[in-house]
Short mmCIF file of C-alpha atoms and ligand atoms in Angstrom, two decimals:
data_model
loop_
_atom_site.label_atom_id
_atom_site.label_comp_id
_atom_site.label_asym_id
_atom_site.label_seq_id
_atom_site.Cartn_x
_atom_site.Cartn_y
_atom_site.Cartn_z
CA MET A 683 -35.17 92.10 -175.47
CA GLU A 684 -33.58 92.26 -172.01
CA MET A 685 -30.55 94.50 -171.91
CA ILE A 686 -27.58 93.21 -169.93
CA TYR A 687 -24.64 95.30 -168.84
CA GLN A 688 -21.15 94.06 -168.14
CA SER A 689 -17.92 95.42 -166.77
CA THR A 690 -15.35 96.79 -169.23
CA ARG A 691 -12.75 94.82 -167.27
CA ASN A 692 -14.43 91.48 -166.75
CA ALA A 693 -16.95 89.79 -169.06
CA GLY A 694 -18.07 87.72 -166.07
CA GLU A 695 -19.43 90.65 -164.09
CA GLN A 696 -22.90 91.28 -165.44
CA ALA A 697 -25.86 93.32 -164.22
CA THR A 698 -29.33 94.44 -165.21
CA ALA A 699 -29.81 98.15 -165.88
CA SER A 700 -31.20 98.81 -162.40
CA GLU A 701 -28.38 96.87 -160.73
CA ALA A 702 -25.79 98.78 -162.75
CA ILE A 703 -27.36 102.10 -161.72
CA LEU A 704 -27.30 101.09 -158.06
CA LYS A 705 -23.71 99.91 -158.18
CA GLY A 706 -22.36 102.82 -160.24
CA LEU A 707 -18.97 101.19 -160.72
CA ALA A 708 -18.35 97.47 -161.29
CA SER A 709 -16.59 95.78 -158.36
CA ASP A 710 -13.41 95.26 -160.41
CA GLY A 711 -13.19 99.02 -161.00
CA GLY A 712 -14.52 98.70 -164.57
CA LEU A 713 -17.46 100.59 -166.03
CA PHE A 714 -20.75 98.99 -166.98
CA VAL A 715 -21.43 98.88 -170.74
CA PRO A 716 -24.34 97.38 -172.70
CA THR A 717 -23.41 93.92 -173.99
CA LYS A 718 -25.22 94.89 -177.18
CA ILE A 719 -26.24 98.41 -178.21
CA PRO A 720 -29.95 98.43 -179.12
CA VAL A 721 -31.29 99.94 -182.35
CA PHE A 722 -33.93 102.70 -182.46
CA SER A 723 -37.20 101.14 -183.52
CA VAL A 724 -39.57 104.12 -183.84
CA PRO A 725 -38.98 106.14 -187.07
CA PHE A 726 -37.28 109.50 -186.49
CA ALA A 727 -40.07 111.21 -188.44
CA ARG A 728 -42.47 109.97 -185.79
CA MET A 729 -40.28 111.08 -182.93
CA ALA A 730 -40.21 114.50 -184.63
CA GLU A 731 -43.83 114.87 -183.52
CA MET A 732 -43.13 113.97 -179.89
CA ASP A 733 -42.13 116.29 -177.05
CA TYR A 734 -38.95 115.92 -175.00
CA ARG A 735 -40.45 113.52 -172.46
CA GLU A 736 -41.91 111.28 -175.12
CA VAL A 737 -38.60 111.11 -176.97
CA ALA A 738 -36.88 110.40 -173.64
CA PHE A 739 -39.20 107.47 -173.09
CA GLU A 740 -38.63 105.97 -176.57
CA VAL A 741 -34.85 106.19 -176.15
CA MET A 742 -34.47 105.19 -172.52
CA LYS A 743 -36.78 102.19 -172.66
CA LEU A 744 -34.34 100.53 -175.09
CA PHE A 745 -31.47 100.81 -172.61
CA LEU A 746 -33.25 100.38 -169.26
CA THR A 747 -35.26 97.29 -170.07
CA ASP A 748 -35.87 96.10 -166.51
CA PHE A 749 -37.81 99.28 -165.68
CA THR A 750 -41.52 98.97 -166.38
CA GLU A 751 -43.19 101.44 -168.72
CA GLU A 752 -44.89 103.08 -165.72
CA GLU A 753 -41.70 103.36 -163.69
CA LEU A 754 -39.80 104.94 -166.54
CA LYS A 755 -42.57 107.38 -167.39
CA HIS A 756 -42.82 108.36 -163.73
CA CYS A 757 -39.06 109.08 -163.60
CA ILE A 758 -39.24 111.13 -166.80
CA GLN A 759 -42.28 113.18 -165.71
CA ASN A 760 -40.63 114.07 -162.43
CA ALA A 761 -37.33 115.04 -164.03
CA TYR A 762 -38.24 117.12 -167.07
CA ASP A 763 -40.82 119.49 -165.63
CA GLU A 764 -40.92 123.17 -164.67
CA LYS A 765 -37.45 122.89 -163.13
CA PHE A 766 -36.49 123.70 -166.73
CA ASP A 767 -37.18 127.26 -167.79
CA MET A 768 -38.12 126.36 -171.38
CA PRO A 769 -40.90 123.92 -172.33
CA GLU A 770 -38.63 122.50 -175.05
CA ILE A 771 -36.22 121.41 -172.24
CA ALA A 772 -33.28 121.48 -174.69
CA PRO A 773 -33.99 124.18 -177.31
CA LEU A 774 -31.94 124.71 -180.45
CA GLN A 775 -30.66 128.17 -181.31
CA GLU A 776 -29.26 128.91 -184.76
CA ALA A 777 -26.29 131.30 -184.90
CA ASP A 778 -23.65 131.83 -187.59
CA GLY A 779 -24.71 128.78 -189.60
CA VAL A 780 -24.75 126.17 -186.81
CA TYR A 781 -27.31 124.99 -184.29
CA TYR A 782 -26.56 125.42 -180.60
CA LEU A 783 -28.25 122.73 -178.53
CA GLU A 784 -28.82 124.60 -175.27
CA LEU A 785 -28.45 122.03 -172.51
CA PHE A 786 -28.42 124.63 -169.74
CA HIS A 787 -32.07 125.39 -169.05
CA GLY A 788 -32.28 123.23 -165.89
CA ALA A 789 -32.02 124.10 -162.22
CA THR A 790 -28.27 124.74 -162.10
CA ILE A 791 -27.77 126.10 -165.64
CA ALA A 792 -25.18 123.53 -166.77
CA PHE A 793 -25.72 120.41 -168.88
CA LYS A 794 -25.23 118.15 -165.84
CA ASP A 795 -28.91 118.88 -165.06
CA MET A 796 -29.98 116.86 -168.12
CA ALA A 797 -28.92 113.65 -166.37
CA LEU A 798 -28.86 114.63 -162.70
CA SER A 799 -32.48 115.69 -162.68
CA ILE A 800 -33.51 112.12 -163.54
CA LEU A 801 -30.79 110.07 -161.80
CA PRO A 802 -32.37 110.37 -158.31
CA HIS A 803 -35.63 108.94 -159.66
CA LEU A 804 -33.86 106.15 -161.54
CA LEU A 805 -31.84 105.34 -158.44
CA THR A 806 -34.76 105.24 -156.00
CA THR A 807 -36.79 103.16 -158.47
CA ALA A 808 -33.84 100.79 -158.87
CA ALA A 809 -33.52 100.52 -155.09
CA LYS A 810 -37.18 99.51 -154.81
CA LYS A 811 -36.89 96.95 -157.61
CA ASN A 812 -33.87 95.37 -155.97
CA HIS A 813 -35.37 95.44 -152.46
CA VAL A 814 -32.68 97.73 -151.07
CA LYS A 815 -33.90 98.61 -147.57
CA GLU A 816 -31.19 101.07 -146.58
CA GLU A 817 -31.29 104.82 -147.06
CA ILE A 818 -29.03 105.70 -150.00
CA VAL A 819 -26.21 108.12 -149.22
CA ILE A 820 -24.80 109.84 -152.30
CA LEU A 821 -21.20 110.91 -151.82
CA THR A 822 -19.83 113.33 -154.39
CA ALA A 823 -16.57 115.18 -154.85
CA THR A 824 -16.91 118.16 -157.15
CA SER A 825 -14.85 120.81 -158.85
CA GLY A 826 -17.99 122.94 -159.19
CA ASP A 827 -20.79 121.94 -161.57
CA THR A 828 -21.53 118.31 -160.64
CA GLY A 829 -21.94 119.10 -156.94
CA LYS A 830 -24.66 121.68 -157.41
CA ALA A 831 -26.51 119.67 -160.05
CA ALA A 832 -26.44 116.55 -157.84
CA LEU A 833 -27.62 118.58 -154.80
CA ALA A 834 -30.49 120.07 -156.77
CA GLY A 835 -31.43 116.65 -158.13
CA PHE A 836 -31.38 114.81 -154.79
CA ALA A 837 -32.72 117.57 -152.51
CA ASP A 838 -35.70 116.20 -150.55
CA VAL A 839 -35.87 112.99 -152.60
CA PRO A 840 -37.28 110.45 -150.08
CA GLY A 841 -34.94 107.60 -149.19
CA THR A 842 -31.77 109.51 -150.09
CA ARG A 843 -29.15 111.74 -148.49
CA ILE A 844 -26.48 113.64 -150.34
CA ILE A 845 -23.09 114.85 -149.11
CA VAL A 846 -20.92 116.98 -151.39
CA PHE A 847 -17.25 117.77 -150.85
CA TYR A 848 -15.64 120.66 -152.70
CA PRO A 849 -12.20 122.29 -152.47
CA LYS A 850 -12.81 125.31 -150.22
CA ASP A 851 -10.54 127.58 -152.26
CA GLY A 852 -10.85 125.86 -155.63
CA VAL A 853 -14.25 126.80 -157.08
CA SER A 854 -15.63 130.04 -158.52
CA PRO A 855 -17.55 132.41 -156.19
CA ILE A 856 -20.82 131.73 -158.05
CA GLN A 857 -20.26 127.97 -157.90
CA GLU A 858 -19.60 128.13 -154.13
CA MET A 859 -22.64 130.34 -153.53
CA GLN A 860 -24.80 127.93 -155.50
CA MET A 861 -23.74 125.02 -153.30
CA VAL A 862 -23.68 126.55 -149.81
CA THR A 863 -27.18 128.00 -150.25
CA GLN A 864 -28.71 124.65 -151.24
CA ARG A 865 -31.94 123.87 -149.37
CA GLY A 866 -33.22 120.40 -148.53
CA ALA A 867 -33.18 118.54 -145.21
CA ASN A 868 -31.22 115.65 -146.72
CA THR A 869 -28.36 117.78 -148.14
CA ALA A 870 -24.90 118.49 -146.74
CA VAL A 871 -22.08 120.49 -148.29
CA VAL A 872 -18.54 120.44 -146.94
CA GLY A 873 -15.59 122.57 -147.99
CA ILE A 874 -12.30 120.77 -147.57
CA ARG A 875 -8.89 122.25 -146.98
CA GLY A 876 -7.31 120.65 -150.01
CA ASN A 877 -7.77 120.49 -153.77
CA PHE A 878 -10.20 118.59 -155.98
CA ASP A 879 -7.96 115.51 -156.14
CA ASP A 880 -7.93 115.34 -152.33
CA ALA A 881 -11.73 115.49 -152.29
CA GLN A 882 -11.96 112.79 -154.97
CA ASN A 883 -9.44 110.54 -153.20
CA GLY A 884 -11.24 110.92 -149.87
CA VAL A 885 -14.55 109.91 -151.44
CA LYS A 886 -13.01 106.92 -153.21
CA ALA A 887 -11.39 105.79 -149.96
CA MET A 888 -14.80 105.79 -148.27
CA PHE A 889 -16.33 103.79 -151.12
CA ASN A 890 -13.61 101.17 -150.74
CA ASN A 891 -13.71 101.01 -146.92
CA LYS A 892 -15.35 97.66 -146.08
CA GLU A 893 -15.56 98.36 -142.32
CA LEU A 894 -17.30 101.63 -142.98
CA ALA A 895 -19.74 99.86 -145.30
CA MET A 896 -20.61 97.37 -142.53
CA ALA A 897 -21.08 100.10 -139.93
CA MET A 898 -23.27 102.00 -142.39
CA LYS A 899 -25.41 98.97 -143.09
CA GLU A 900 -26.01 98.49 -139.37
CA LYS A 901 -27.28 102.05 -139.16
CA GLY A 902 -29.48 101.59 -142.23
CA PHE A 903 -27.37 103.39 -144.83
CA CYS A 904 -25.61 102.43 -148.06
CA PHE A 905 -23.39 104.50 -150.39
CA SER A 906 -23.99 105.20 -154.04
CA SER A 907 -22.48 107.49 -156.66
CA ALA A 908 -23.77 110.34 -158.81
CA ASN A 909 -20.59 110.36 -160.87
CA SER A 910 -20.65 110.44 -164.65
CA ILE A 911 -19.44 106.84 -164.78
CA ASN A 912 -22.94 105.73 -163.72
CA ILE A 913 -24.96 104.50 -166.71
CA GLY A 914 -27.90 106.27 -165.06
CA ARG A 915 -26.19 109.46 -166.18
CA LEU A 916 -25.09 108.24 -169.59
CA VAL A 917 -28.44 106.97 -170.92
CA PRO A 918 -30.38 110.23 -170.33
CA GLN A 919 -27.69 112.03 -172.34
CA ILE A 920 -28.42 109.95 -175.45
CA VAL A 921 -31.91 111.43 -175.49
CA TYR A 922 -31.02 115.00 -176.43
CA TYR A 923 -29.07 113.99 -179.52
CA VAL A 924 -32.12 112.17 -180.83
CA TYR A 925 -34.25 115.12 -179.79
CA ALA A 926 -32.00 117.62 -181.63
CA TYR A 927 -32.00 115.53 -184.80
CA THR A 928 -35.76 115.13 -184.79
CA ARG A 929 -36.34 118.87 -184.15
CA LEU A 930 -34.29 119.64 -187.27
CA LEU A 931 -36.34 117.08 -189.20
CA ALA A 932 -39.55 118.70 -187.98
CA ALA A 933 -38.29 122.15 -189.02
CA GLY A 934 -37.36 120.89 -192.48
CA LYS A 935 -33.67 121.70 -191.89
CA LEU A 936 -32.73 118.04 -192.39
CA GLN A 937 -34.20 115.33 -194.60
CA GLU A 938 -34.77 111.86 -193.14
CA GLY A 939 -31.49 109.94 -193.20
CA GLU A 940 -29.35 113.03 -193.82
CA ARG A 941 -26.33 113.15 -191.52
CA LEU A 942 -25.68 115.69 -188.78
CA ASN A 943 -22.30 116.55 -187.27
CA VAL A 944 -22.01 117.00 -183.51
CA VAL A 945 -19.41 119.07 -181.64
CA VAL A 946 -18.98 118.45 -177.90
CA PRO A 947 -16.83 120.37 -175.40
CA THR A 948 -15.29 117.45 -173.56
CA GLY A 949 -13.86 116.68 -170.13
CA ASN A 950 -14.72 113.26 -168.74
CA PHE A 951 -15.89 112.03 -172.19
CA GLY A 952 -19.44 111.31 -170.97
CA ASN A 953 -21.37 113.71 -173.16
CA ILE A 954 -19.66 112.78 -176.42
CA LEU A 955 -19.85 109.07 -175.58
CA ALA A 956 -23.64 109.46 -175.40
CA ALA A 957 -23.54 110.89 -178.95
CA TYR A 958 -21.46 107.89 -180.04
CA TYR A 959 -23.99 105.46 -178.52
CA ALA A 960 -26.78 107.36 -180.31
CA LYS A 961 -24.91 106.90 -183.58
CA CYS A 962 -24.31 103.20 -182.91
CA ALA A 963 -28.04 102.84 -182.21
CA GLY A 964 -28.86 104.22 -185.66
CA LEU A 965 -29.10 108.00 -185.36
CA PRO A 966 -27.66 109.44 -188.63
CA LEU A 967 -24.78 111.37 -187.11
CA GLY A 968 -21.73 112.41 -189.12
CA LYS A 969 -18.48 113.36 -187.37
CA LEU A 970 -18.32 113.42 -183.60
CA ILE A 971 -16.03 116.36 -182.97
CA CYS A 972 -14.31 116.17 -179.60
CA ALA A 973 -13.25 119.63 -178.40
CA SER A 974 -10.64 120.05 -175.65
CA ASN A 975 -9.16 123.11 -173.96
CA ASP A 976 -5.45 123.56 -173.10
CA ASN A 977 -5.61 120.23 -171.24
CA ARG A 978 -5.49 118.55 -174.63
CA VAL A 979 -4.91 114.97 -173.59
CA LEU A 980 -7.81 113.74 -175.77
CA TYR A 981 -6.68 115.73 -178.80
CA ASP A 982 -3.23 114.14 -178.50
CA PHE A 983 -4.85 110.73 -178.14
CA PHE A 984 -6.84 111.10 -181.36
CA GLN A 985 -3.71 112.39 -183.13
CA SER A 986 -1.28 109.74 -181.98
CA GLY A 987 -3.11 106.76 -180.47
CA THR A 988 -1.27 107.37 -177.19
CA TYR A 989 -3.10 108.49 -174.06
CA ASP A 990 -0.65 110.23 -171.75
CA LYS A 991 -1.77 111.97 -168.58
CA ASN A 992 1.80 112.74 -167.49
CA ARG A 993 1.72 116.44 -168.13
CA GLU A 994 1.10 119.74 -166.40
CA PHE A 995 -2.48 120.37 -165.25
CA ILE A 996 -3.52 123.73 -166.71
CA LEU A 997 -6.20 125.94 -165.12
CA THR A 998 -8.32 127.45 -167.88
CA THR A 999 -11.45 129.58 -168.23
CA SER A 1000 -13.40 126.36 -168.93
CA PRO A 1001 -12.79 124.66 -165.55
CA SER A 1002 -15.33 121.86 -166.04
CA MET A 1003 -13.07 120.53 -168.80
CA ASP A 1004 -9.85 120.80 -166.78
CA ILE A 1005 -9.23 117.10 -166.46
CA LEU A 1006 -6.44 114.71 -167.34
CA ILE A 1007 -8.18 111.37 -166.81
CA SER A 1008 -11.30 111.14 -168.98
CA SER A 1009 -12.98 108.21 -167.22
CA ASN A 1010 -15.61 107.47 -169.85
CA LEU A 1011 -13.02 107.04 -172.60
CA GLU A 1012 -12.62 103.54 -171.16
CA ARG A 1013 -16.00 102.62 -172.63
CA LEU A 1014 -14.82 103.60 -176.11
CA ILE A 1015 -11.50 101.80 -175.66
CA TYR A 1016 -13.39 98.65 -174.70
CA ARG A 1017 -15.50 98.91 -177.83
CA ILE A 1018 -12.64 99.55 -180.28
CA ALA A 1019 -10.80 96.65 -178.65
CA GLY A 1020 -13.62 94.50 -180.04
CA ASP A 1021 -15.51 94.31 -176.70
CA ASP A 1022 -12.43 92.63 -175.25
CA ALA A 1023 -12.40 93.14 -171.47
CA GLU A 1024 -8.96 91.54 -171.05
CA ARG A 1025 -7.33 93.87 -173.56
CA ASN A 1026 -9.06 96.89 -172.06
CA SER A 1027 -7.93 95.88 -168.54
CA GLN A 1028 -4.31 95.75 -169.67
CA LEU A 1029 -4.50 99.29 -171.02
CA MET A 1030 -6.25 100.60 -167.88
CA ARG A 1031 -3.64 98.93 -165.67
CA ALA A 1032 -0.95 100.71 -167.69
CA LEU A 1033 -2.83 103.99 -167.21
CA SER A 1034 -2.97 103.64 -163.44
CA LYS A 1035 0.61 102.37 -163.17
CA ASP A 1036 2.46 104.58 -165.67
CA GLY A 1037 -0.14 107.16 -166.63
CA VAL A 1038 0.10 106.23 -170.30
CA TYR A 1039 -0.99 103.62 -172.85
CA THR A 1040 -0.97 103.20 -176.62
CA ILE A 1041 -3.68 101.50 -178.66
CA THR A 1042 -2.97 99.25 -181.66
CA ASP A 1043 -3.27 100.33 -185.31
CA GLY A 1044 -6.31 98.09 -185.64
CA MET A 1045 -8.01 99.95 -182.79
CA ARG A 1046 -7.07 103.33 -184.24
CA GLU A 1047 -8.81 102.43 -187.48
CA LYS A 1048 -12.06 102.18 -185.55
CA LEU A 1049 -11.85 105.80 -184.40
CA GLY A 1050 -13.02 107.16 -187.76
CA ASP A 1051 -16.25 108.52 -186.26
CA PHE A 1052 -14.23 111.01 -184.22
CA TYR A 1053 -12.26 114.16 -184.90
CA GLY A 1054 -10.21 115.67 -182.04
CA GLY A 1055 -9.37 119.35 -181.72
CA PHE A 1056 -8.45 121.86 -179.03
CA ALA A 1057 -8.70 125.60 -178.40
CA THR A 1058 -6.42 127.70 -176.21
CA THR A 1059 -7.80 130.09 -173.59
CA ALA A 1060 -7.04 133.04 -175.89
CA GLN A 1061 -8.80 131.40 -178.86
CA THR A 1062 -11.79 130.65 -176.65
CA ALA A 1063 -12.11 134.32 -175.66
CA GLN A 1064 -11.74 135.47 -179.28
CA THR A 1065 -14.49 133.08 -180.32
CA ILE A 1066 -16.94 134.48 -177.74
CA LYS A 1067 -16.20 138.02 -178.86
CA ALA A 1068 -16.40 137.28 -182.61
CA LEU A 1069 -19.70 135.41 -182.35
CA TYR A 1070 -21.21 138.13 -180.17
CA GLU A 1071 -20.13 140.89 -182.55
CA LYS A 1072 -21.41 139.01 -185.59
CA THR A 1073 -24.75 137.76 -184.23
CA GLY A 1074 -25.44 139.17 -180.74
CA TYR A 1075 -25.53 135.60 -179.36
CA VAL A 1076 -23.46 135.08 -176.20
CA ILE A 1077 -22.00 131.63 -175.42
CA ASP A 1078 -20.14 130.41 -172.36
CA THR A 1079 -16.44 129.48 -172.29
CA HIS A 1080 -16.98 125.71 -172.59
CA THR A 1081 -19.28 126.08 -175.57
CA ALA A 1082 -16.79 128.51 -177.11
CA VAL A 1083 -14.08 125.84 -177.00
CA ALA A 1084 -16.39 123.72 -179.16
CA THR A 1085 -17.16 126.55 -181.58
CA SER A 1086 -13.49 127.33 -181.99
CA VAL A 1087 -12.63 123.69 -182.70
CA TYR A 1088 -15.51 123.47 -185.16
CA HIS A 1089 -14.07 126.38 -187.17
CA LYS A 1090 -10.71 124.58 -187.35
CA TYR A 1091 -12.43 121.40 -188.46
CA GLN A 1092 -14.31 123.21 -191.21
CA GLU A 1093 -11.18 124.93 -192.48
CA GLU A 1094 -9.33 121.65 -192.53
CA THR A 1095 -12.02 119.51 -194.16
CA GLY A 1096 -14.49 121.83 -195.91
CA ASP A 1097 -17.22 119.58 -194.51
CA GLY A 1098 -20.55 121.33 -195.12
CA LEU A 1099 -22.90 118.98 -193.23
CA ALA A 1100 -25.43 120.54 -190.86
CA THR A 1101 -23.86 120.78 -187.41
CA VAL A 1102 -25.05 120.87 -183.80
CA ILE A 1103 -22.82 122.27 -181.07
CA ALA A 1104 -23.59 121.02 -177.55
CA SER A 1105 -23.93 124.17 -175.47
CA THR A 1106 -23.03 122.90 -172.01
CA ALA A 1107 -23.37 125.92 -169.75
CA SER A 1108 -25.21 129.21 -169.55
CA PRO A 1109 -22.95 132.24 -170.01
CA TYR A 1110 -24.38 133.44 -166.67
CA LYS A 1111 -22.44 130.70 -164.91
CA PHE A 1112 -19.06 131.98 -166.11
CA THR A 1113 -19.99 135.65 -166.36
CA ARG A 1114 -16.60 137.17 -165.67
CA SER A 1115 -14.69 135.14 -168.26
CA VAL A 1116 -17.45 135.68 -170.82
CA MET A 1117 -17.82 139.42 -170.29
CA THR A 1118 -14.11 140.20 -170.21
CA ALA A 1119 -13.73 138.22 -173.44
CA ILE A 1120 -16.21 140.64 -175.01
CA ASP A 1121 -14.54 143.70 -173.47
CA PRO A 1122 -11.71 143.82 -170.88
CA LYS A 1123 -13.28 146.92 -169.30
CA TYR A 1124 -15.85 144.67 -167.62
CA ASP A 1125 -13.26 143.26 -165.23
CA LYS A 1126 -13.83 146.28 -162.97
CA MET A 1127 -17.45 145.35 -162.21
CA ASP A 1128 -18.53 143.03 -159.39
CA ASP A 1129 -20.19 139.68 -160.11
CA PHE A 1130 -23.81 140.81 -159.92
CA GLU A 1131 -23.16 143.98 -161.93
CA LEU A 1132 -21.72 141.72 -164.60
CA VAL A 1133 -24.84 139.57 -164.54
CA ASP A 1134 -27.05 142.61 -165.20
CA GLU A 1135 -24.73 143.84 -167.92
CA LEU A 1136 -24.80 140.41 -169.61
CA ALA A 1137 -28.61 140.49 -169.57
CA ARG A 1138 -28.52 143.92 -171.16
CA ILE A 1139 -26.06 143.22 -173.98
CA SER A 1140 -27.48 139.78 -174.85
CA GLY A 1141 -31.15 140.66 -174.48
CA THR A 1142 -31.71 137.54 -172.35
CA LYS A 1143 -33.36 137.13 -168.97
CA VAL A 1144 -31.21 136.45 -165.90
CA PRO A 1145 -31.83 132.75 -165.07
CA ARG A 1146 -33.66 131.91 -161.87
CA ALA A 1147 -30.59 130.00 -160.62
CA ILE A 1148 -28.60 133.26 -160.57
CA GLU A 1149 -31.46 135.53 -159.49
CA GLU A 1150 -31.97 133.37 -156.38
CA LEU A 1151 -28.36 133.84 -155.31
CA ARG A 1152 -28.80 137.54 -154.76
CA SER A 1153 -30.90 136.94 -151.63
CA ALA A 1154 -30.09 133.32 -150.76
CA GLN A 1155 -29.04 132.40 -147.23
CA VAL A 1156 -25.85 130.49 -146.65
CA VAL A 1157 -26.97 127.28 -144.92
CA HIS A 1158 -23.87 125.10 -145.23
CA LYS A 1159 -20.79 126.25 -143.34
CA LEU A 1160 -18.93 123.01 -142.64
CA VAL A 1161 -15.23 122.98 -143.45
CA CYS A 1162 -12.91 120.09 -142.68
CA ASP A 1163 -9.34 118.98 -143.19
CA LYS A 1164 -8.80 116.67 -146.11
CA ASP A 1165 -7.95 113.74 -143.81
CA ARG A 1166 -11.14 114.19 -141.71
CA MET A 1167 -13.68 113.48 -144.43
CA GLN A 1168 -14.83 110.13 -143.06
CA GLU A 1169 -15.36 111.50 -139.52
CA THR A 1170 -17.35 114.34 -141.05
CA VAL A 1171 -19.59 111.91 -142.91
CA GLU A 1172 -20.12 109.87 -139.72
CA ASP A 1173 -21.08 113.07 -137.85
CA ILE A 1174 -23.52 114.12 -140.54
CA LEU A 1175 -25.17 110.71 -140.51
CA GLY A 1176 -25.24 110.60 -136.70
CA MET A 1177 -23.21 107.41 -136.52
C1 PLP B 2581 -19.04 118.54 -167.18
C2 PLP B 2581 -18.97 119.62 -168.20
C3 PLP B 2581 -18.34 119.40 -169.45
C4 PLP B 2581 -17.64 118.11 -169.80
O1 PLP B 2581 -18.55 117.07 -170.03
P1 PLP B 2581 -18.03 115.54 -170.03
O2 PLP B 2581 -19.27 114.73 -170.15
O3 PLP B 2581 -17.35 115.35 -168.71
O4 PLP B 2581 -17.10 115.39 -171.17
C5 PLP B 2581 -18.35 120.43 -170.38
N1 PLP B 2581 -18.92 121.63 -170.10
C6 PLP B 2581 -19.52 121.87 -168.92
C7 PLP B 2581 -20.11 123.22 -168.66
C8 PLP B 2581 -19.57 120.89 -167.92
O5 PLP B 2581 -20.17 121.15 -166.74
#
């Protein structure tokens, strides 16, 4: 059955999977969603015998129906290879009665690698299918993790260029080092004198600049996006929920059909939305537990039915979740509105005009799959320390938000179902916050001393991504003012 995607804001704007991946965003500003969510056809017991790539193929072929079997397999083989430091790709680790799904074994040690290692292949395949002749220029604004994962994914991919903008003084030292040392002849990294919002606004302005698009086309370039609103990022994220479930089946920890809870540390709502799609497609998931940090806009939404971004932006120790507009929530809103694009558009207009909207009681009733919770920065640190002292297992700050919320959920409900926590980053990526949570004395050490100390106390190996930084050369030194981003792009492209 051919899968068609349509905009959440206009039922008339439809696209095939490959067209939706190329476009990223619908032209009315809506997000592409499947007109009908497919149902898993291969029994989970059979998928339990497959490896990660084989499971990826079974899942993705249902959503990306205009890719041939060969094309899809080629994309998968090139994405999930020795860039990952574990053959399982996404291993499960049991600690304190729950299963941690470690999504951080890729090139940049955050879960963004799960999708960004395959997106370049999906995108170049889609370009071929749709006879796009131009070189694809990926423009990305990042607050830290997405930039590096996109750079690593697109580095030296033929037919593509990637330009990343980050706030010069707004990312962690390790995050900046990771980006400015990125190799690859087609990569560019630019620090801007401004904050993340400035970077994001500058990129959006370029996407919407029709004159620029024409000039680009003349020179043989076209823009595309590696943002989490691209379905090319969403679909690969469905895979690891199926994979986790089937590993637990294989290990005899779950019986066929038994339900599994999932806890997801959430920012832009992409990761947890993938779990929701997996459930809609027939994976026996129980509660989808949405964990927020002090920026608890989603928690408040699940409590009250009102989404309100008019509040103070709080900097936390889980920066990848510091976000007040969770873009992918729009896909859930569309669905609980009964796939009603008009209704969804009204709410999104209210969000951009007033920063707030309220859903109806009927829509709220359809949120029963979800439970929202939040953890403060102090609770997050306590959770890291307590888990380490009890089990020796060290988790990062984002994952700890999820663990903390899970404990609250259990206390509140007494739910005893087996539970998977999405572990979204390696503790080596947020070493200082993690180590000082365990013992404040560590704050005196420098970043690489902390890395070695973490390896020692956790009995784990320092990931390649961090090891490389010790000797890596800085190759990107461009810095520009926030209102000179377009000129900088034109320079880089030689226009
Ligand atoms: C991006 C990110 C998140 C948030 O994921 P969303 O899909 O945006 O909800 C959580 N943790 C880490 C480490 C991340 O990099």
